[in-house]
Amino acid sequence: MSTPPKILRNIAIIAHVDHGKTTLVDKLLVQAGTFAKHQHIAERMMDTNDLERERGITILAKNCSIRYGDAHINIVDTPGHADFGGEVERVLGMVDGVLLLVDAVEGPMPQTRFVTLKALKLGLSPIVVVNKVDRPGARPEWVVNQTFELFDRIGATEEQLDFPVVYASALNGWATLDVNVAKAASERGGRSQGPKGASPRDRAEADNAVGAAPGGSGEADQAPANADMRPLFETILAHVPAPVGDPGEPLQFQIAALDYSSYVGRLGIGRIRRGRLAAGQEVAVLNGPLAEGQVAPKARITQIFAFAGMERVPVESAQAGDIVLVTGIDELAIGTTLAAVETPEALPPIMVDEPTLSMYFQVNTSPLAGRDGKYVTSRNLRDRLAKEMLTNVALRVEGTGDTDSFLVSGRGELHLTILIENMRREGYELAASRPRVVLREIGGVASEPFELLSVDVEEVHQGAVMEAIGPRRGDLTNMESDSRGRARLEYRIPARGLIGFQGEFMNLTRGTGLMSHVFDGYAPLKGEIPDRRNGVLISAEDGEAVAYALWKLQERGRMFVSPGDKLYEGMIIGIHSRDNDLVVNPIKGKQLTNVRSSGKDDAIALTPPIELTLEYAVEFIADDELVEVTPKSIRIRKRHLKEHERKKASREAA
Ligand SMILES: Nc1nc2c(ncn2[C@@H]2O[C@H](COP(=O)(O)OP(=O)(O)OP(=O)(O)O)[C@@H](O)[C@H]2O)c(=O)[nH]1
Ligand SMILES: [Mg+2]
């Protein structure tokens, strides 16, 4: 950079979903003075895209930076949901240290294990941040012990086991090294008054006073006086090593993330391993090592940007250790190395775990196809998926025998449905099949992916949940009661057994259960998992749903559609209360009979339909069904729309 800061640190923030990473980044940005006082600051600022804000989760890893005194700290915020684990893997190579956040009530969860494993393997020494110490029921000491055990179990080195611990309430903007202060915060309810800018000495005294006499006044909203994030900033500076890499050596710069801007085109983001980079410089563009006698393609970098807060500011040059963006090269992919022209040496490709779940994405062939989408052809789909492959590292797309169908594989249902959701918002239409696990032959044995599942349920629901997981072939590995009426159960379960489980779990626990799971590894196929689904109600005709007809059908099951909805022959309009499929006519109007005597003719009491979300639909369908996705609608249909075609297909299958 033009005026290199005296001190540089590159860190990533990793954790299980919802443990508070993005909230922590908010407070680091604010307290490092990135924003002017009057500026309106949104919550979870780094969750910038629409789906992230709507769902309250991070999907894409993102960079920002802060200035703390003389130090420039580059920060990568990562997603915690297991399906986006590929994002975490690809960005860890950019940093020299990680903050591992662990919820002060929940402790380490499945994804904590996954991200910790990845960080430890890269030789990173995490700083453990026990976050949310303000929560009622926070148990910071227990959490630290559990985290230590986790590190030990997955093979941490002595140095990694000796991790520093910071206790924090990211939401309230403060951190402390003192476990007693942390414990007092939970007893008080711990809401902060915000930083007051006292000297460190004053703060230390105040902290001690609070620790000694928690909640003296009986007020439940007092945080440690004058507390702020300084203890965390200081721990980062003290424990995260400065980046290594010699600016004097030939350039090596690996692209770890891509972005696009309509002004400058494709942007590559990465960390300079060695050497220097200047705006306008010519570089070799390498995707893997060069073959004998092969000449590396060359290209010219137009501009270089560094991160300043959440902004990107142009700089003239950058050097080993810096995390920067470059523009001007269109052939960038994740893992591409930009190297000195005279010394074109590629860095090893960025590897992420293989996908475990796949779905067919097909051209929408329903009778209603093309009504609201802009992009509906096989070519549109192919181009869009090819574009996605450039940035979505954990995704695979394969052609099939059929040019209208693509096999898309990812790390879980959410990974694939988020892609579909993005596509429909961009104006695409498609049909998606039921997700299937990706099987593999390992040492001649047919194997399937297994997940570590953790469920947290009220004890009254424990029996029902265990009964539901049994036939799904889950093996109970641990069971623990929190002696406050909730239990945590841990299982190892085939990923196959989890397809469609989320909805059932929410029903069984009346919405109070928490569940999460993460890929563990491949193992030999377990036995059959029964498909205990109800049959469906299938429309016999094309047309608009009629209230009276739906009302008559209600006794046969639950509906997906409302009066006035456009329907077609072979479309699934509801769940049959029995286990067989039933062709029905939801289009037929009222016959001229004396139904009027019921007195309800003009105000038929219809049970509200089940709302068909994309996730629900994808989990619901059977192998011979498809989810039709358009920018405005989600419908489900039989793969074969005509009854005689379905009969023929099932005869052939048998
Ligand atoms: N009580 C309390 N709540 C917190 C704290 N930090 C974060 N939260 C809340 O926890 C929820 C999740 O916070 P996020 O910052 O989105 O968590 P995240 O780790 O970025 O989540 P993902 O990116 O989806 O993995 C939000 O509702 C936050 O307000 C904290 O210190 N105390
Ligand atoms: Mg987040």
PDB file of N, CA, C and O and ligand atoms in Angstrom, residues 22 47 58 77, ligand 2:
ATOM      1  N   THR A  22     -21.084 -11.821  12.762  1.00  0.00           N
ATOM      2  CA  THR A  22     -21.338 -10.580  12.028  1.00  0.00           C
ATOM      3  C   THR A  22     -21.624  -9.427  13.001  1.00  0.00           C
ATOM      4  O   THR A  22     -21.211  -8.286  12.767  1.00  0.00           O
ATOM      5  N   ASP A  47     -23.689  -8.324   6.332  1.00  0.00           N
ATOM      6  CA  ASP A  47     -24.658  -9.175   5.624  1.00  0.00           C
ATOM      7  C   ASP A  47     -25.360  -8.307   4.593  1.00  0.00           C
ATOM      8  O   ASP A  47     -26.491  -7.875   4.776  1.00  0.00           O
ATOM      9  N   THR A  58     -25.397 -15.297   7.396  1.00  0.00           N
ATOM     10  CA  THR A  58     -24.367 -14.954   6.427  1.00  0.00           C
ATOM     11  C   THR A  58     -24.241 -16.111   5.441  1.00  0.00           C
ATOM     12  O   THR A  58     -24.239 -17.276   5.841  1.00  0.00           O
ATOM     13  N   ASP A  77     -15.289 -11.985   7.527  1.00  0.00           N
ATOM     14  CA  ASP A  77     -16.456 -12.541   8.213  1.00  0.00           C
ATOM     15  C   ASP A  77     -16.895 -13.762   7.408  1.00  0.00           C
ATOM     16  O   ASP A  77     -16.951 -13.712   6.180  1.00  0.00           O
TER      17      ASP A  77
HETATM   18 MG    MG B   2     -22.882 -13.786  10.076  1.00  0.00          MG
END
